[in-house]
mmCIF file of C-alpha atoms in Angstrom:
data_model
loop_
_atom_site.group_PDB
_atom_site.id
_atom_site.type_symbol
_atom_site.label_atom_id
_atom_site.label_comp_id
_atom_site.label_asym_id
_atom_site.label_seq_id
_atom_site.Cartn_x
_atom_site.Cartn_y
_atom_site.Cartn_z
ATOM 1 C CA MET A 48 -39.615 165.168 24.335
ATOM 2 C CA PRO A 49 -38.921 163.822 27.077
ATOM 3 C CA ASN A 50 -37.135 166.363 30.116
ATOM 4 C CA ILE A 51 -36.769 166.330 33.664
ATOM 5 C CA GLY A 52 -39.991 168.208 34.511
ATOM 6 C CA GLY A 53 -42.609 166.088 32.971
ATOM 7 C CA LEU A 54 -43.158 165.200 28.926
ATOM 8 C CA VAL A 55 -42.936 168.566 26.633
ATOM 9 C CA THR A 56 -45.975 167.727 23.878
ATOM 10 C CA ILE A 57 -46.209 169.838 20.639
ATOM 11 C CA GLU A 58 -49.492 171.206 21.844
ATOM 12 C CA LYS A 59 -47.924 172.505 24.942
ATOM 13 C CA VAL A 60 -45.451 173.875 22.539
ATOM 14 C CA TRP A 61 -47.422 174.911 20.541
ATOM 15 C CA GLN A 62 -49.791 177.513 23.484
ATOM 16 C CA LEU A 63 -47.180 178.761 24.085
ATOM 17 C CA ASP A 64 -47.403 182.295 23.233
ATOM 18 C CA ASP A 65 -45.538 184.649 25.952
ATOM 19 C CA MET A 66 -42.186 185.269 24.482
ATOM 20 C CA HIS A 67 -43.510 188.782 23.007
ATOM 21 C CA ASP A 68 -41.965 188.116 19.597
ATOM 22 C CA LEU A 69 -44.133 186.107 17.442
ATOM 23 C CA LYS A 70 -42.049 185.716 14.730
ATOM 24 C CA LEU A 71 -39.283 183.681 17.143
ATOM 25 C CA THR A 72 -42.026 181.996 19.332
ATOM 26 C CA SER A 73 -43.238 180.504 15.435
ATOM 27 C CA ARG A 74 -39.638 179.436 14.272
ATOM 28 C CA LEU A 75 -39.120 178.003 17.774
ATOM 29 C CA LYS A 76 -42.425 176.225 17.374
ATOM 30 C CA ASP A 77 -41.195 174.959 13.865
ATOM 31 C CA VAL A 78 -38.258 173.984 15.576
ATOM 32 C CA CYS A 79 -39.587 171.719 18.167
ATOM 33 C CA LEU A 80 -41.941 170.272 15.754
ATOM 34 C CA SER A 81 -38.896 169.552 13.797
ATOM 35 C CA PHE A 82 -37.599 167.717 16.807
ATOM 36 C CA ALA A 83 -40.373 165.571 17.153
ATOM 37 C CA LEU A 84 -40.570 164.316 13.425
ATOM 38 C CA SER A 85 -36.688 163.893 13.587
ATOM 39 C CA LYS A 86 -38.017 160.918 16.185
ATOM 40 C CA LEU A 87 -40.398 159.786 14.352
ATOM 41 C CA LEU A 88 -39.036 159.152 11.296
ATOM 42 C CA ARG A 89 -35.574 157.996 13.504
ATOM 43 C CA CYS A 90 -38.777 155.219 14.826
ATOM 44 C CA ARG A 91 -39.077 154.644 11.115
ATOM 45 C CA PHE A 92 -35.594 153.639 10.116
ATOM 46 C CA THR A 93 -35.337 151.044 13.089
ATOM 47 C CA ARG A 94 -38.156 149.771 10.524
ATOM 48 C CA TYR A 95 -41.418 150.400 13.192
ATOM 49 C CA THR A 96 -44.635 150.276 11.942
ATOM 50 C CA ASN A 97 -47.438 152.868 11.910
ATOM 51 C CA ASP A 98 -49.236 151.896 14.617
ATOM 52 C CA GLU A 99 -46.959 150.959 16.175
ATOM 53 C CA ILE A 100 -44.895 155.058 17.062
ATOM 54 C CA GLY A 101 -48.570 156.504 16.779
ATOM 55 C CA PHE A 102 -47.305 157.950 13.091
ATOM 56 C CA THR A 103 -51.034 158.469 11.931
ATOM 57 C CA LYS A 104 -51.863 161.121 13.513
ATOM 58 C CA ALA A 105 -48.955 163.140 12.783
ATOM 59 C CA SER A 106 -49.006 161.690 9.538
ATOM 60 C CA ASN A 107 -52.482 163.750 9.368
ATOM 61 C CA PHE A 108 -51.709 166.945 11.479
ATOM 62 C CA LEU A 109 -48.490 166.900 8.475
ATOM 63 C CA ARG A 110 -51.163 166.356 5.218
ATOM 64 C CA HIS A 111 -53.071 169.488 6.779
ATOM 65 C CA MET A 112 -50.352 171.664 7.169
ATOM 66 C CA LEU A 113 -48.852 170.846 3.046
ATOM 67 C CA LEU A 114 -52.329 170.951 1.859
ATOM 68 C CA GLY A 115 -53.254 174.367 3.806
ATOM 69 C CA ASP A 116 -50.244 176.226 4.323
ATOM 70 C CA SER A 117 -48.407 178.632 1.132
ATOM 71 C CA TYR A 118 -45.543 179.907 3.239
ATOM 72 C CA ASP A 119 -43.093 177.131 1.005
ATOM 73 C CA ASP A 120 -40.543 178.292 2.981
ATOM 74 C CA ARG A 121 -41.516 177.871 6.112
ATOM 75 C CA LEU A 122 -42.421 173.797 5.380
ATOM 76 C CA LEU A 123 -38.709 173.081 3.480
ATOM 77 C CA ARG A 124 -37.060 175.018 6.104
ATOM 78 C CA LEU A 125 -39.498 172.435 8.495
ATOM 79 C CA VAL A 126 -37.511 169.402 6.189
ATOM 80 C CA GLU A 127 -34.430 171.407 6.821
ATOM 81 C CA HIS A 128 -34.591 171.376 10.976
ATOM 82 C CA GLU A 129 -36.272 167.611 10.488
ATOM 83 C CA LEU A 130 -32.543 166.657 8.597
ATOM 84 C CA SER A 131 -30.737 169.077 10.873
ATOM 85 C CA PHE A 132 -31.252 166.812 13.986
ATOM 86 C CA LEU A 133 -30.951 163.567 12.399
ATOM 87 C CA HIS A 134 -27.544 164.208 11.202
ATOM 88 C CA ASP A 135 -26.766 165.172 14.284
ATOM 89 C CA ILE A 136 -27.979 162.134 16.040
ATOM 90 C CA TYR A 137 -26.326 159.711 13.730
ATOM 91 C CA TYR A 138 -22.899 161.741 12.867
ATOM 92 C CA SER A 139 -22.348 163.778 16.421
ATOM 93 C CA SER A 140 -21.836 163.542 19.915
ATOM 94 C CA LEU A 141 -24.867 166.132 20.596
ATOM 95 C CA THR A 142 -27.329 163.761 21.837
ATOM 96 C CA ILE A 143 -24.806 162.589 23.938
ATOM 97 C CA SER A 144 -24.206 165.971 25.458
ATOM 98 C CA TYR A 145 -27.684 167.075 25.707
ATOM 99 C CA SER A 146 -28.850 163.972 28.234
ATOM 100 C CA LYS A 147 -27.933 166.217 30.613
ATOM 101 C CA ILE A 148 -28.447 169.327 31.114
ATOM 102 C CA TRP A 149 -25.178 170.263 32.873
ATOM 103 C CA MET A 150 -23.146 169.151 30.527
ATOM 104 C CA PRO A 151 -22.920 171.360 27.987
ATOM 105 C CA LEU A 152 -22.843 173.930 30.342
ATOM 106 C CA LEU A 153 -19.642 171.951 31.518
ATOM 107 C CA SER A 154 -18.509 172.365 27.819
ATOM 108 C CA ILE A 155 -18.378 175.449 27.200
ATOM 109 C CA LEU A 156 -17.072 176.451 30.297
ATOM 110 C CA ILE A 157 -14.182 174.076 29.963
ATOM 111 C CA SER A 158 -14.374 175.751 26.119
ATOM 112 C CA LEU A 159 -13.867 179.072 27.883
ATOM 113 C CA SER A 160 -11.171 178.205 30.165
ATOM 114 C CA GLY A 161 -9.172 177.074 27.022
ATOM 115 C CA ILE A 162 -9.744 180.859 25.608
ATOM 116 C CA GLY A 163 -8.709 182.229 29.016
ATOM 117 C CA TYR A 164 -5.445 180.218 28.988
ATOM 118 C CA CYS A 165 -4.561 181.123 25.761
ATOM 119 C CA LEU A 166 -5.087 184.240 26.111
ATOM 120 C CA VAL A 167 -2.590 184.467 29.193
ATOM 121 C CA LEU A 168 -0.275 183.108 27.421
ATOM 122 C CA SER A 169 -0.133 185.166 24.640
ATOM 123 C CA ILE A 170 0.283 187.733 26.937
ATOM 124 C CA LEU A 171 2.913 186.307 28.750
ATOM 125 C CA ILE A 172 4.852 185.484 25.350
ATOM 126 C CA VAL A 173 4.413 189.474 24.510
ATOM 127 C CA TYR A 174 6.357 190.736 27.736
ATOM 128 C CA VAL A 175 8.885 188.385 27.117
ATOM 129 C CA GLN A 176 9.223 188.757 24.103
ATOM 130 C CA ILE A 177 8.891 192.774 24.901
ATOM 131 C CA ASP A 178 11.543 192.527 27.413
ATOM 132 C CA TYR A 179 13.784 191.311 24.444
ATOM 133 C CA LEU A 180 13.527 194.065 22.259
ATOM 134 C CA ASN A 181 14.367 196.329 25.280
ATOM 135 C CA ASP A 182 17.426 194.559 25.497
ATOM 136 C CA THR A 183 18.748 194.611 22.011
ATOM 137 C CA SER A 184 19.877 197.923 20.344
ATOM 138 C CA ASP A 185 19.580 197.022 17.270
ATOM 139 C CA GLY A 186 15.485 196.071 17.364
ATOM 140 C CA GLN A 187 15.415 191.964 16.718
ATOM 141 C CA LEU A 188 14.092 189.578 18.465
ATOM 142 C CA PRO A 189 17.055 187.071 19.593
ATOM 143 C CA LEU A 190 16.184 183.373 19.690
ATOM 144 C CA ILE A 191 19.496 183.018 22.445
ATOM 145 C CA ARG A 192 21.162 185.831 24.528
ATOM 146 C CA CYS A 193 24.425 184.858 26.774
ATOM 147 C CA ASN A 194 25.797 187.104 28.816
ATOM 148 C CA TYR A 195 29.361 187.053 29.553
ATOM 149 C CA GLN A 196 31.917 189.150 31.876
ATOM 150 C CA CYS A 197 35.454 189.376 31.067
ATOM 151 C CA ARG A 198 37.764 191.606 33.983
ATOM 152 C CA ARG A 199 40.432 193.628 32.073
ATOM 153 C CA PHE A 200 43.352 194.751 33.770
ATOM 154 C CA ILE A 201 44.037 198.837 33.522
ATOM 155 C CA SER A 202 46.280 199.838 36.231
ATOM 156 C CA GLU A 203 47.792 198.183 39.328
ATOM 157 C CA ALA A 204 46.016 200.717 41.322
ATOM 158 C CA GLN A 205 42.310 199.776 40.385
ATOM 159 C CA GLY A 206 43.211 196.856 39.684
ATOM 160 C CA LYS A 207 41.000 194.207 37.073
ATOM 161 C CA ILE A 208 36.816 195.771 36.642
ATOM 162 C CA PRO A 209 35.240 193.035 35.446
ATOM 163 C CA ALA A 210 32.567 194.184 32.426
ATOM 164 C CA VAL A 211 29.055 192.704 30.509
ATOM 165 C CA HIS A 212 29.191 191.765 27.197
ATOM 166 C CA ARG A 213 25.691 189.901 25.825
ATOM 167 C CA GLN A 214 25.956 188.111 23.217
ATOM 168 C CA PHE A 215 22.268 187.204 20.854
ATOM 169 C CA PHE A 216 22.459 184.398 18.887
ATOM 170 C CA GLY A 217 19.348 183.433 16.145
ATOM 171 C CA SER A 218 15.865 185.078 15.908
ATOM 172 C CA ALA A 219 12.479 183.964 17.699
ATOM 173 C CA ILE A 220 10.465 184.523 14.246
ATOM 174 C CA PHE A 221 10.643 180.969 13.803
ATOM 175 C CA ASP A 222 9.173 179.900 16.850
ATOM 176 C CA LEU A 223 7.223 182.353 17.883
ATOM 177 C CA VAL A 224 4.899 182.088 13.837
ATOM 178 C CA PRO A 225 4.122 178.384 14.712
ATOM 179 C CA VAL A 226 3.257 178.680 18.327
ATOM 180 C CA VAL A 227 0.528 181.625 18.248
ATOM 181 C CA VAL A 228 -0.405 180.850 14.890
ATOM 182 C CA LEU A 229 -1.401 177.018 17.129
ATOM 183 C CA ILE A 230 -3.526 179.453 19.759
ATOM 184 C CA ALA A 231 -5.408 180.940 17.385
ATOM 185 C CA LEU A 232 -5.870 177.658 16.061
ATOM 186 C CA VAL A 233 -6.345 176.500 18.976
ATOM 187 C CA VAL A 234 -8.270 180.183 20.074
ATOM 188 C CA LEU A 235 -10.729 179.881 16.898
ATOM 189 C CA ALA A 236 -11.891 176.041 17.524
ATOM 190 C CA GLU A 237 -12.889 176.705 21.010
ATOM 191 C CA ILE A 238 -15.196 179.906 19.890
ATOM 192 C CA ARG A 239 -16.768 177.763 17.089
ATOM 193 C CA GLU A 240 -16.807 175.179 20.470
ATOM 194 C CA VAL A 241 -19.180 177.780 21.988
ATOM 195 C CA ALA A 242 -21.399 179.096 19.141
ATOM 196 C CA SER A 243 -22.238 175.739 18.549
ATOM 197 C CA TYR A 244 -23.727 175.422 21.284
ATOM 198 C CA ILE A 245 -25.049 178.391 21.892
ATOM 199 C CA CYS A 246 -26.732 178.025 18.599
ATOM 200 C CA SER A 247 -28.080 174.943 18.038
ATOM 201 C CA ASN A 248 -31.107 173.933 17.976
ATOM 202 C CA TRP A 249 -30.550 171.306 20.620
ATOM 203 C CA THR A 250 -29.927 173.822 23.261
ATOM 204 C CA LYS A 251 -33.315 175.996 21.985
ATOM 205 C CA VAL A 252 -35.675 172.424 21.948
ATOM 206 C CA THR A 253 -33.258 172.126 25.520
ATOM 207 C CA LEU A 254 -34.413 175.706 26.576
ATOM 208 C CA ILE A 255 -38.531 175.620 26.200
ATOM 209 C CA CYS A 256 -38.328 172.164 27.611
ATOM 210 C CA HIS A 257 -37.223 173.845 31.027
ATOM 211 C CA TYR A 258 -39.125 177.077 29.752
ATOM 212 C CA ILE A 259 -42.891 175.013 29.870
ATOM 213 C CA ASN A 260 -41.629 172.326 32.816
ATOM 214 C CA HIS A 261 -40.705 175.278 35.196
ATOM 215 C CA ALA A 262 -43.362 178.115 36.304
ATOM 216 C CA SER A 263 -40.884 180.502 38.025
ATOM 217 C CA TRP A 264 -38.761 180.585 34.458
ATOM 218 C CA GLN A 265 -42.123 181.781 33.336
ATOM 219 C CA LYS A 266 -42.604 183.640 36.241
ATOM 220 C CA SER A 267 -39.574 185.461 35.650
ATOM 221 C CA HIS A 268 -38.674 188.951 33.545
ATOM 222 C CA MET A 269 -34.742 188.978 33.470
ATOM 223 C CA MET A 270 -35.073 184.943 32.372
ATOM 224 C CA LYS A 271 -37.121 185.709 29.533
ATOM 225 C CA LYS A 272 -35.172 187.697 28.185
ATOM 226 C CA CYS A 273 -31.729 186.132 29.043
ATOM 227 C CA ILE A 274 -34.008 183.387 27.296
ATOM 228 C CA ARG A 275 -34.823 185.392 23.529
ATOM 229 C CA ARG A 276 -31.582 186.265 23.456
ATOM 230 C CA VAL A 277 -30.209 182.434 23.384
ATOM 231 C CA LEU A 278 -33.045 181.542 21.009
ATOM 232 C CA GLN A 279 -32.141 185.082 19.071
ATOM 233 C CA CYS A 280 -28.853 183.258 18.204
ATOM 234 C CA ARG A 281 -27.965 181.817 14.492
ATOM 235 C CA CYS A 282 -24.778 180.944 12.752
ATOM 236 C CA LYS A 283 -24.250 180.698 9.603
ATOM 237 C CA ILE A 284 -20.857 178.420 9.743
ATOM 238 C CA LEU A 285 -23.298 175.945 12.148
ATOM 239 C CA LYS A 286 -25.836 174.936 8.705
ATOM 240 C CA HIS A 287 -25.207 171.322 7.735
ATOM 241 C CA PHE A 288 -27.546 172.364 4.306
ATOM 242 C CA GLU A 289 -27.026 175.604 1.972
ATOM 243 C CA ASP A 290 -29.613 176.910 0.029
ATOM 244 C CA LYS A 291 -28.066 175.859 -3.521
ATOM 245 C CA MET A 292 -28.303 173.483 -6.032
ATOM 246 C CA ASN A 293 -26.356 172.212 -8.976
ATOM 247 C CA GLN A 294 -26.070 173.818 -12.133
ATOM 248 C CA CYS A 295 -24.740 171.969 -15.106
ATOM 249 C CA SER A 296 -25.825 171.035 -19.001
ATOM 250 C CA ILE A 297 -24.599 168.518 -20.718
ATOM 251 C CA LEU A 298 -24.899 170.501 -23.749
ATOM 252 C CA VAL A 299 -22.414 172.207 -23.288
ATOM 253 C CA LEU A 300 -19.440 171.888 -26.191
ATOM 254 C CA HIS A 301 -15.457 171.555 -24.255
ATOM 255 C CA GLN A 302 -13.877 171.997 -27.795
ATOM 256 C CA THR A 303 -10.253 172.039 -25.773
ATOM 257 C CA LYS A 304 -8.714 168.122 -25.097
ATOM 258 C CA THR A 305 -5.414 169.833 -22.460
ATOM 259 C CA PRO A 306 -4.887 167.682 -19.495
ATOM 260 C CA MET A 307 -6.718 170.604 -16.599
ATOM 261 C CA ARG A 308 -9.178 171.029 -18.944
ATOM 262 C CA LEU A 309 -9.995 167.357 -18.609
ATOM 263 C CA LEU A 310 -9.965 167.715 -14.843
ATOM 264 C CA HIS A 311 -11.614 170.424 -14.663
ATOM 265 C CA LEU A 312 -14.774 168.647 -16.054
ATOM 266 C CA LEU A 313 -15.019 166.209 -12.922
ATOM 267 C CA LYS A 314 -15.666 169.234 -10.867
ATOM 268 C CA PRO A 315 -19.228 169.219 -9.794
ATOM 269 C CA GLY A 316 -21.420 172.424 -11.586
ATOM 270 C CA GLN A 317 -21.702 175.999 -10.318
ATOM 271 C CA LYS A 318 -24.032 176.307 -7.619
ATOM 272 C CA VAL A 319 -26.390 178.593 -7.097
ATOM 273 C CA LYS A 320 -29.690 179.598 -4.892
ATOM 274 C CA VAL A 321 -32.959 177.995 -5.632
ATOM 275 C CA PRO A 322 -34.604 179.947 -6.952
ATOM 276 C CA ARG A 323 -38.208 180.800 -4.835
ATOM 277 C CA GLU A 324 -39.916 179.446 -7.590
ATOM 278 C CA VAL A 325 -38.009 176.362 -7.788
ATOM 279 C CA LYS A 326 -39.482 175.834 -3.555
ATOM 280 C CA ALA A 327 -42.897 176.857 -5.050
ATOM 281 C CA ALA A 328 -42.955 174.086 -8.241
ATOM 282 C CA ILE A 329 -41.849 171.123 -5.246
ATOM 283 C CA MET A 330 -43.961 172.033 -2.895
ATOM 284 C CA ASN A 331 -47.071 172.347 -5.425
ATOM 285 C CA ALA A 332 -46.227 168.644 -6.920
ATOM 286 C CA LEU A 333 -46.606 167.208 -3.400
ATOM 287 C CA ARG A 334 -49.536 168.928 -2.690
ATOM 288 C CA SER A 335 -50.914 167.955 -5.832
ATOM 289 C CA TYR A 336 -49.592 164.029 -4.476
ATOM 290 C CA GLU A 337 -51.393 164.267 -0.988
ATOM 291 C CA GLY A 338 -54.244 165.539 -3.662
ATOM 292 C CA SER A 339 -54.974 162.815 -5.120
ATOM 293 C CA ARG A 340 -53.889 160.622 -1.985
ATOM 294 C CA ASP A 341 -57.612 162.082 -0.236
ATOM 295 C CA ASN A 342 -59.303 161.782 -4.173
ATOM 296 C CA ASN A 343 -58.941 158.312 -3.798
ATOM 297 C CA ARG A 344 -56.629 158.234 -7.255
ATOM 298 C CA ILE A 345 -53.155 156.621 -8.010
ATOM 299 C CA PRO A 346 -50.722 159.112 -6.680
ATOM 300 C CA CYS A 347 -47.857 159.776 -8.189
ATOM 301 C CA LEU A 348 -44.992 162.727 -8.027
ATOM 302 C CA ILE A 349 -43.766 161.939 -11.812
ATOM 303 C CA THR A 350 -46.269 162.991 -14.798
ATOM 304 C CA ARG A 351 -45.862 162.895 -18.577
ATOM 305 C CA PRO A 352 -44.529 166.326 -19.512
ATOM 306 C CA GLN A 353 -46.361 167.566 -22.616
ATOM 307 C CA PHE A 354 -44.105 170.284 -24.383
ATOM 308 C CA LYS A 355 -45.759 172.776 -27.222
ATOM 309 C CA THR A 356 -45.744 175.658 -28.791
ATOM 310 C CA GLY A 357 -48.843 177.398 -28.867
ATOM 311 C CA ASP A 358 -51.519 174.708 -30.463
ATOM 312 C CA ASN A 359 -48.682 172.108 -31.563
ATOM 313 C CA LEU A 360 -47.543 169.056 -29.433
ATOM 314 C CA LEU A 361 -44.410 168.801 -29.986
ATOM 315 C CA TRP A 362 -43.230 165.839 -27.473
ATOM 316 C CA VAL A 363 -45.050 163.479 -25.297
ATOM 317 C CA VAL A 364 -42.741 161.339 -23.477
ATOM 318 C CA ASP A 365 -44.727 158.324 -21.474
ATOM 319 C CA GLY A 366 -42.429 157.505 -20.149
ATOM 320 C CA THR A 367 -42.371 154.215 -21.461
ATOM 321 C CA LYS A 368 -38.039 154.642 -22.699
ATOM 322 C CA GLY A 369 -37.323 155.301 -18.883
ATOM 323 C CA ILE A 370 -36.425 158.238 -16.473
ATOM 324 C CA ALA A 371 -33.416 158.775 -18.176
ATOM 325 C CA ASN A 372 -34.746 158.987 -21.587
ATOM 326 C CA THR A 373 -37.159 161.570 -19.513
ATOM 327 C CA ILE A 374 -34.794 163.868 -18.091
ATOM 328 C CA LEU A 375 -32.563 164.434 -21.159
ATOM 329 C CA VAL A 376 -35.627 165.524 -23.418
ATOM 330 C CA CYS A 377 -36.356 167.167 -20.721
ATOM 331 C CA HIS A 378 -32.704 169.184 -20.327
ATOM 332 C CA ILE A 379 -33.157 169.293 -24.160
ATOM 333 C CA ALA A 380 -36.521 170.905 -23.983
ATOM 334 C CA THR A 381 -35.641 173.769 -21.344
ATOM 335 C CA SER A 382 -32.142 174.893 -22.946
ATOM 336 C CA ILE A 383 -33.850 175.130 -26.038
ATOM 337 C CA LEU A 384 -36.890 177.407 -24.384
ATOM 338 C CA GLU A 385 -33.747 179.140 -22.679
ATOM 339 C CA LEU A 386 -31.804 180.051 -25.812
ATOM 340 C CA GLY A 387 -35.723 181.043 -27.111
ATOM 341 C CA SER A 388 -36.048 183.274 -24.015
ATOM 342 C CA ALA A 389 -32.209 184.631 -24.259
ATOM 343 C CA GLY A 390 -32.760 187.921 -25.854
ATOM 344 C CA SER A 391 -35.847 188.344 -25.028
ATOM 345 C CA CYS A 392 -36.830 191.179 -22.942
ATOM 346 C CA GLN A 393 -39.794 189.773 -20.738
ATOM 347 C CA PRO A 394 -38.956 188.359 -17.223
ATOM 348 C CA LEU A 395 -39.379 184.160 -17.566
ATOM 349 C CA THR A 396 -41.754 183.139 -15.770
ATOM 350 C CA ASP A 397 -42.107 181.076 -13.146
ATOM 351 C CA HIS A 398 -42.983 177.617 -14.135
ATOM 352 C CA LYS A 399 -39.657 178.607 -16.937
ATOM 353 C CA THR A 400 -37.345 179.517 -14.114
ATOM 354 C CA ALA A 401 -38.470 176.616 -12.198
ATOM 355 C CA ALA A 402 -38.050 174.265 -15.517
ATOM 356 C CA ILE A 403 -35.008 175.389 -16.129
ATOM 357 C CA HIS A 404 -33.248 175.374 -12.820
ATOM 358 C CA LEU A 405 -34.612 172.022 -12.212
ATOM 359 C CA SER A 406 -33.527 170.441 -15.596
ATOM 360 C CA ARG A 407 -29.814 171.794 -14.727
ATOM 361 C CA TYR A 408 -29.895 169.866 -11.708
ATOM 362 C CA CYS A 409 -30.942 166.645 -13.012
ATOM 363 C CA ALA A 410 -28.230 166.877 -15.903
#
């Protein structure tokens, strides 16, 4: 990770243990590692070889983590952060904004100025409308106020006495509502812009790099406290990926044939939170894949599913009819398994839960 003060390596980040929060420090190390991996993956996208980018050491390090780390959520979180960095590199301007450290600060300052301007404008609008309310007797907000003066002859001694009359037309509600809505939208957009900078992983990586390269920051307790506050900020709205998976079944009958029902079928299936059992099954498959490479066996993530009831073999899918046939047979089998377990008081095992959710996802 290049920086003004020098090159920040993963080794330097891994030696960072003075944040007085082990959980926060571990999370920051994972973010920095994901950033470095996203850089390597970007090089792979541009068709660089492993020798040209030095990917061999990184690959061995990842395999060691994959085979030795039992925390499945942590490994999947690394992948999520890595994909988030890649998404920002190709589909957002954050990479340009963080090319210089003063550019995010300038963007935040402009957003705060916009919020302040909107607040001042709102106060002026409220003040003017309150002034109008004080002039009217019926408590309505007029759109146009007309003042005209008439002179009425009373007597020869008094002469003509002027009288001021006011007339109100229309209602200001039709003008105020769009203005207030527009101001609220601008304020919300600027608040989201500020939150996107403060809670961004790019900000965390930039702060860690400057913290490592500046000894004065490491000696200042106030700077450490401010950095911890910023690093603890997280915003769910800014997440590009949600921890959910689609669930669909092609075996469910839809007897109604109305047009609205047919349009409803085009919608994606129900989304559910990815269970812990599914994450564990995916990571175990990857560990098995890496283990087969270490044992000089032919690695393969697709195994032949065998469905048994007791000692009786029901099906053996050999894969000769294609992946779609395998997915269909697995979906039918897991649907039967789900129906058979519906009336049971026993909870589903981890393998059954993973099989049912993955089958519904592939369907």
